PDB file of C-alpha atoms (C1' of nucleotides) in Angstrom:
ATOM      1  CA  MET L   1      63.926  97.244-115.814  1.00  0.00           C
ATOM      2  CA  ASN L   2      64.558  96.653-112.233  1.00  0.00           C
ATOM      3  CA  VAL L   3      63.529  99.383-109.780  1.00  0.00           C
ATOM      4  CA  MET L   4      66.456 100.131-107.804  1.00  0.00           C
ATOM      5  CA  ALA L   5      66.218 101.440-104.373  1.00  0.00           C
ATOM      6  CA  LYS L   6      68.404 104.694-104.233  1.00  0.00           C
ATOM      7  CA  GLU L   7      69.510 104.756-100.687  1.00  0.00           C
ATOM      8  CA  ASN L   8      72.895 106.516-101.003  1.00  0.00           C
ATOM      9  CA  GLN L   9      74.216 109.310 -98.824  1.00  0.00           C
ATOM     10  CA  ASN L  10      75.413 107.613 -95.639  1.00  0.00           C
ATOM     11  CA  GLU L  11      76.596 111.064 -94.298  1.00  0.00           C
ATOM     12  CA  PRO L  12      75.368 111.013 -90.743  1.00  0.00           C
ATOM     13  CA  LEU L  13      78.044 108.763 -89.629  1.00  0.00           C
ATOM     14  CA  ILE L  14      79.465 108.864 -86.083  1.00  0.00           C
ATOM     15  CA  ASP L  15      82.566 110.468 -85.313  1.00  0.00           C
ATOM     16  CA  SER L  16      84.872 107.334 -84.806  1.00  0.00           C
ATOM     17  CA  SER L  17      87.402 109.500 -83.447  1.00  0.00           C
ATOM     18  CA  LYS L  18      85.400 110.254 -80.458  1.00  0.00           C
ATOM     19  CA  LEU L  19      84.834 106.522 -79.590  1.00  0.00           C
ATOM     20  CA  ILE L  20      87.004 105.669 -76.879  1.00  0.00           C
ATOM     21  CA  PHE L  21      87.319 102.148 -75.228  1.00  0.00           C
ATOM     22  CA  GLY L  22      88.989 101.247 -71.834  1.00  0.00           C
ATOM     23  CA  ILE L  23      91.033  97.851 -71.723  1.00  0.00           C
ATOM     24  CA  GLY L  24      88.206  96.188 -70.093  1.00  0.00           C
ATOM     25  CA  GLN L  25      85.832  97.139 -73.024  1.00  0.00           C
ATOM     26  CA  VAL L  26      88.391  95.915 -75.553  1.00  0.00           C
ATOM     27  CA  GLN L  27      88.617  92.744 -73.655  1.00  0.00           C
ATOM     28  CA  LYS L  28      85.013  92.212 -73.892  1.00  0.00           C
ATOM     29  CA  ILE L  29      84.651  93.103 -77.360  1.00  0.00           C
ATOM     30  CA  THR L  30      87.553  91.424 -78.995  1.00  0.00           C
ATOM     31  CA  GLY L  31      88.222  88.646 -76.644  1.00  0.00           C
ATOM     32  CA  VAL L  32      91.847  89.683 -76.570  1.00  0.00           C
ATOM     33  CA  SER L  33      93.244  89.466 -72.791  1.00  0.00           C
ATOM     34  CA  GLY L  34      94.554  92.502 -71.079  1.00  0.00           C
ATOM     35  CA  ARG L  35      97.749  90.667 -70.645  1.00  0.00           C
ATOM     36  CA  GLN L  36      97.951  90.263 -74.446  1.00  0.00           C
ATOM     37  CA  LEU L  37      97.054  93.846 -75.112  1.00  0.00           C
ATOM     38  CA  ARG L  38      99.893  95.116 -72.713  1.00  0.00           C
ATOM     39  CA  TYR L  39     102.225  92.669 -74.529  1.00  0.00           C
ATOM     40  CA  TRP L  40     101.225  93.665 -78.072  1.00  0.00           C
ATOM     41  CA  GLU L  41     101.710  97.318 -77.049  1.00  0.00           C
ATOM     42  CA  GLU L  42     105.073  96.531 -75.601  1.00  0.00           C
ATOM     43  CA  GLN L  43     106.095  94.805 -78.831  1.00  0.00           C
ATOM     44  CA  ARG L  44     104.646  98.034 -80.596  1.00  0.00           C
ATOM     45  CA  TYR L  45     102.019  96.245 -82.324  1.00  0.00           C
ATOM     46  CA  ILE L  46      99.372  98.474 -81.173  1.00  0.00           C
ATOM     47  CA  THR L  47      99.271 101.912 -79.665  1.00  0.00           C
ATOM     48  CA  PRO L  48      96.696 103.233 -77.071  1.00  0.00           C
ATOM     49  CA  ILE L  49      95.905 106.922 -77.057  1.00  0.00           C
ATOM     50  CA  ALA L  50      98.704 108.819 -75.792  1.00  0.00           C
ATOM     51  CA  GLN L  51      98.534 108.506 -71.984  1.00  0.00           C
ATOM     52  CA  GLN L  52     100.873 109.287 -69.017  1.00  0.00           C
ATOM     53  CA  LYS L  53     102.828 106.979 -66.811  1.00  0.00           C
ATOM     54  CA  GLY L  54     100.617 104.339 -65.001  1.00  0.00           C
ATOM     55  CA  THR L  55      97.272 105.743 -65.824  1.00  0.00           C
ATOM     56  CA  GLN L  56      94.515 103.643 -67.575  1.00  0.00           C
ATOM     57  CA  ARG L  57      95.050 102.917 -71.215  1.00  0.00           C
ATOM     58  CA  GLN L  58      92.339 104.157 -73.748  1.00  0.00           C
ATOM     59  CA  TYR L  59      92.063 102.765 -77.244  1.00  0.00           C
ATOM     60  CA  SER L  60      90.619 104.442 -80.411  1.00  0.00           C
ATOM     61  CA  PHE L  61      88.029 102.911 -82.524  1.00  0.00           C
ATOM     62  CA  ARG L  62      90.784 102.756 -85.114  1.00  0.00           C
ATOM     63  CA  THR L  63      92.926 100.575 -82.754  1.00  0.00           C
ATOM     64  CA  LEU L  64      90.058  98.477 -81.518  1.00  0.00           C
ATOM     65  CA  PHE L  65      89.485  97.524 -85.060  1.00  0.00           C
ATOM     66  CA  LEU L  66      93.106  96.625 -85.489  1.00  0.00           C
ATOM     67  CA  ILE L  67      93.119  94.620 -82.602  1.00  0.00           C
ATOM     68  CA  PHE L  68      89.943  92.801 -83.711  1.00  0.00           C
ATOM     69  CA  HIS L  69      91.582  91.811 -86.924  1.00  0.00           C
ATOM     70  CA  ILE L  70      94.765  90.773 -85.259  1.00  0.00           C
ATOM     71  CA  GLN L  71      92.771  88.501 -83.068  1.00  0.00           C
ATOM     72  CA  ARG L  72      91.026  87.292 -85.908  1.00  0.00           C
ATOM     73  CA  TYR L  73      94.026  86.238 -87.746  1.00  0.00           C
ATOM     74  CA  LEU L  74      95.357  84.703 -84.806  1.00  0.00           C
ATOM     75  CA  SER L  75      92.474  82.416 -84.329  1.00  0.00           C
ATOM     76  CA  GLN L  76      93.001  81.450 -88.030  1.00  0.00           C
ATOM     77  CA  GLY L  77      96.388  80.158 -87.085  1.00  0.00           C
ATOM     78  CA  PHE L  78      98.844  82.902 -87.955  1.00  0.00           C
ATOM     79  CA  THR L  79     101.629  83.810 -85.795  1.00  0.00           C
ATOM     80  CA  LEU L  80     101.343  87.280 -83.917  1.00  0.00           C
ATOM     81  CA  GLN L  81     103.645  88.786 -86.319  1.00  0.00           C
ATOM     82  CA  THR L  82     102.136  87.573 -89.380  1.00  0.00           C
ATOM     83  CA  ALA L  83      98.639  88.640 -87.802  1.00  0.00           C
ATOM     84  CA  VAL L  84      99.714  91.890 -87.310  1.00  0.00           C
ATOM     85  CA  GLU L  85     101.153  92.283 -90.686  1.00  0.00           C
ATOM     86  CA  LYS L  86      97.948  91.179 -92.260  1.00  0.00           C
ATOM     87  CA  ALA L  87      95.955  93.358 -90.083  1.00  0.00           C
ATOM     88  CA  ASN L  88      97.875  96.448 -90.914  1.00  0.00           C
ATOM     89  CA  GLU L  89      97.704  95.262 -94.679  1.00  0.00           C
ATOM     90  CA  PHE L  90      93.849  95.225 -94.338  1.00  0.00           C
ATOM     91  CA  GLU L  91      93.622  98.585 -92.947  1.00  0.00           C
ATOM     92  CA  LYS L  92      95.620  99.947 -95.785  1.00  0.00           C
ATOM     93  CA  GLN L  93      93.025  98.375 -98.221  1.00  0.00           C
ATOM     94  CA  MET L  94      89.923  99.910 -96.426  1.00  0.00           C
ATOM     95  CA  PRO L  95      90.251 103.358 -97.760  1.00  0.00           C
ATOM     96  CA  ILE L  96      90.531 102.064-101.317  1.00  0.00           C
ATOM     97  CA  LEU L  97      87.676  99.776-100.811  1.00  0.00           C
ATOM     98  CA  ARG L  98      85.649 102.673 -99.409  1.00  0.00           C
ATOM     99  CA  THR L  99      86.520 104.919-102.105  1.00  0.00           C
ATOM    100  CA  PHE L 100      85.416 102.446-104.710  1.00  0.00           C
ATOM    101  CA  VAL L 101      82.252 101.263-103.040  1.00  0.00           C
ATOM    102  CA  LYS L 102      81.125 104.885-102.314  1.00  0.00           C
ATOM    103  CA  ALA L 103      81.754 105.921-105.950  1.00  0.00           C
ATOM    104  CA  GLN L 104      80.372 102.841-107.530  1.00  0.00           C
ATOM    105  CA  LEU L 105      77.433 101.824-105.512  1.00  0.00           C
ATOM    106  CA  HIS L 106      74.361 103.087-107.061  1.00  0.00           C
ATOM    107  CA  GLY L 107      71.718 101.095-105.363  1.00  0.00           C
ATOM    108  CA  VAL L 108      70.760  97.884-103.737  1.00  0.00           C
ATOM    109  CA  GLU L 109      67.528  96.000-104.351  1.00  0.00           C
ATOM    110  CA  VAL L 110      66.942  93.403-101.572  1.00  0.00           C
ATOM    111  CA  ALA L 111      64.903  90.262-102.035  1.00  0.00           C
ATOM    112  CA  GLU L 112      64.404  86.884-100.258  1.00  0.00           C
ATOM    113  CA  ASP L 113      65.756  84.901-103.152  1.00  0.00           C
ATOM    114  CA  ARG L 114      67.762  87.300-105.180  1.00  0.00           C
ATOM    115  CA  SER L 115      69.075  90.543-104.360  1.00  0.00           C
ATOM    116  CA  VAL L 116      70.647  92.850-106.858  1.00  0.00           C
ATOM    117  CA  ILE L 117      73.405  95.547-106.268  1.00  0.00           C
ATOM    118  CA  ASP L 118      73.679  98.201-108.927  1.00  0.00           C
ATOM    119  CA  PHE L 119      77.279  99.142-109.796  1.00  0.00           C
ATOM    120  CA  GLY L 120      76.321 101.769-112.283  1.00  0.00           C
ATOM    121  CA  PHE L 121      77.676 101.867-115.845  1.00  0.00           C
ATOM    122  CA  LYS L 122      80.603  99.743-117.014  1.00  0.00           C
ATOM    123  CA  ASP L 123      82.394 102.703-118.587  1.00  0.00           C
ATOM    124  CA  ASP L 124      81.920 106.283-119.869  1.00  0.00           C
ATOM    125  CA  THR L 125      80.139 104.890-123.030  1.00  0.00           C
ATOM    126  CA  HIS L 126      77.191 104.251-120.931  1.00  0.00           C
ATOM    127  CA  GLN L 127      76.437 101.122-122.999  1.00  0.00           C
ATOM    128  CA  GLN L 128      76.257  98.540-120.292  1.00  0.00           C
ATOM    129  CA  ARG L 129      75.411  98.400-116.720  1.00  0.00           C
ATOM    130  CA  VAL L 130      76.963  96.272-113.937  1.00  0.00           C
ATOM    131  CA  TYR L 131      75.271  94.420-111.405  1.00  0.00           C
ATOM    132  CA  GLY L 132      76.126  92.186-108.427  1.00  0.00           C
ATOM    133  CA  ILE L 133      73.919  89.453-107.788  1.00  0.00           C
ATOM    134  CA  VAL L 134      73.365  87.937-104.396  1.00  0.00           C
ATOM    135  CA  GLU L 135      71.527  84.367-104.211  1.00  0.00           C
ATOM    136  CA  GLY L 136      71.939  83.229-100.688  1.00  0.00           C
ATOM    137  CA  ASP L 137      75.708  82.463-100.467  1.00  0.00           C
ATOM    138  CA  LYS L 138      76.131  82.492-104.245  1.00  0.00           C
ATOM    139  CA  THR L 139      77.347  85.817-105.602  1.00  0.00           C
ATOM    140  CA  TYR L 140      78.266  86.835-109.244  1.00  0.00           C
ATOM    141  CA  PHE L 141      78.325  89.785-111.772  1.00  0.00           C
ATOM    142  CA  GLU L 142      75.805  90.422-114.518  1.00  0.00           C
ATOM    143  CA  ILE L 143      76.448  93.027-117.217  1.00  0.00           C
ATOM    144  CA  LYS L 144      73.379  94.183-119.210  1.00  0.00           C
ATOM    145  CA  ASN L 145      73.178  96.248-122.258  1.00  0.00           C
ATOM    146  CA  VAL L 146      71.240  99.455-121.910  1.00  0.00           C
ATOM    147  CA  ASP L 147      69.195  99.163-124.904  1.00  0.00           C
ATOM    148  CA  ASP L 148      66.307 101.368-124.810  1.00  0.00           C
TER     149      ASP L 148
ATOM    150  C1'  DT O   1      85.978  97.300 -58.938  1.00  0.00           C
ATOM    151  C1'  DT O   2      89.083  97.818 -62.418  1.00  0.00           C
ATOM    152  C1'  DT O   3      93.503  98.581 -64.139  1.00  0.00           C
ATOM    153  C1'  DC O   4      98.711  99.094 -63.665  1.00  0.00           C
ATOM    154  C1'  DT O   5     103.400  97.012 -63.384  1.00  0.00           C
ATOM    155  C1'  DG O   6     106.501  93.461 -62.461  1.00  0.00           C
ATOM    156  C1'  DA O   7     107.492  88.615 -61.920  1.00  0.00           C
ATOM    157  C1'  DC O   8     107.237  83.544 -62.513  1.00  0.00           C
ATOM    158  C1'  DA O   9     105.400  76.697 -58.990  1.00  0.00           C
TER     159       DA O   9
ATOM    160  C1'  DT K   1     100.040  83.958 -71.959  1.00  0.00           C
ATOM    161  C1'  DG K   2      98.035  83.100 -67.498  1.00  0.00           C
ATOM    162  C1'  DT K   3      98.024  84.557 -63.057  1.00  0.00           C
ATOM    163  C1'  DC K   4      99.143  86.512 -58.629  1.00  0.00           C
ATOM    164  C1'  DA K   5     100.869  90.442 -55.681  1.00  0.00           C
ATOM    165  C1'  DG K   6     100.619  95.300 -53.912  1.00  0.00           C
ATOM    166  C1'  DA K   7      99.145  99.869 -55.235  1.00  0.00           C
ATOM    167  C1'  DA K   8      96.256 103.626 -57.202  1.00  0.00           C
TER     168       DA K   8
END
DNA sequence: TTTCTGACA
DNA sequence: TGTCAGAA
């Protein structure tokens, strides 16, 4: 049997809601120009934190993340409109992925050649256990019977 | 110094 | 989208 490292509980996460970025920071982090950010805002693709008239824009971590992905899709050749749609779609998938991973990630055993991710039992019968194998760039699943 | 809005050889 | 101007 493999000795899995039980390193769950990622509780102490930073309050992403308190992470605010100025337009200059966003430019450096995402590579998106201020001109583009203002244009995207004008097109209502992104929305800075509610501010008044000509004050400096502030972006939430959530928005920074969205901007990052829009830029990522743009660099892949998609049009701005499509990039925005894909970025928003990805954001919808995030909570689903988070929920699944948080519930199914039982442990990770790291090794140089072959790392193993423990996804727990396949089902309620607790007869088989699912493992995700990572060998360099190669990844695949492995299901083992829990025969004692 | 940085950011804001408006404009366009 | 870049870039320049004039102001904050």
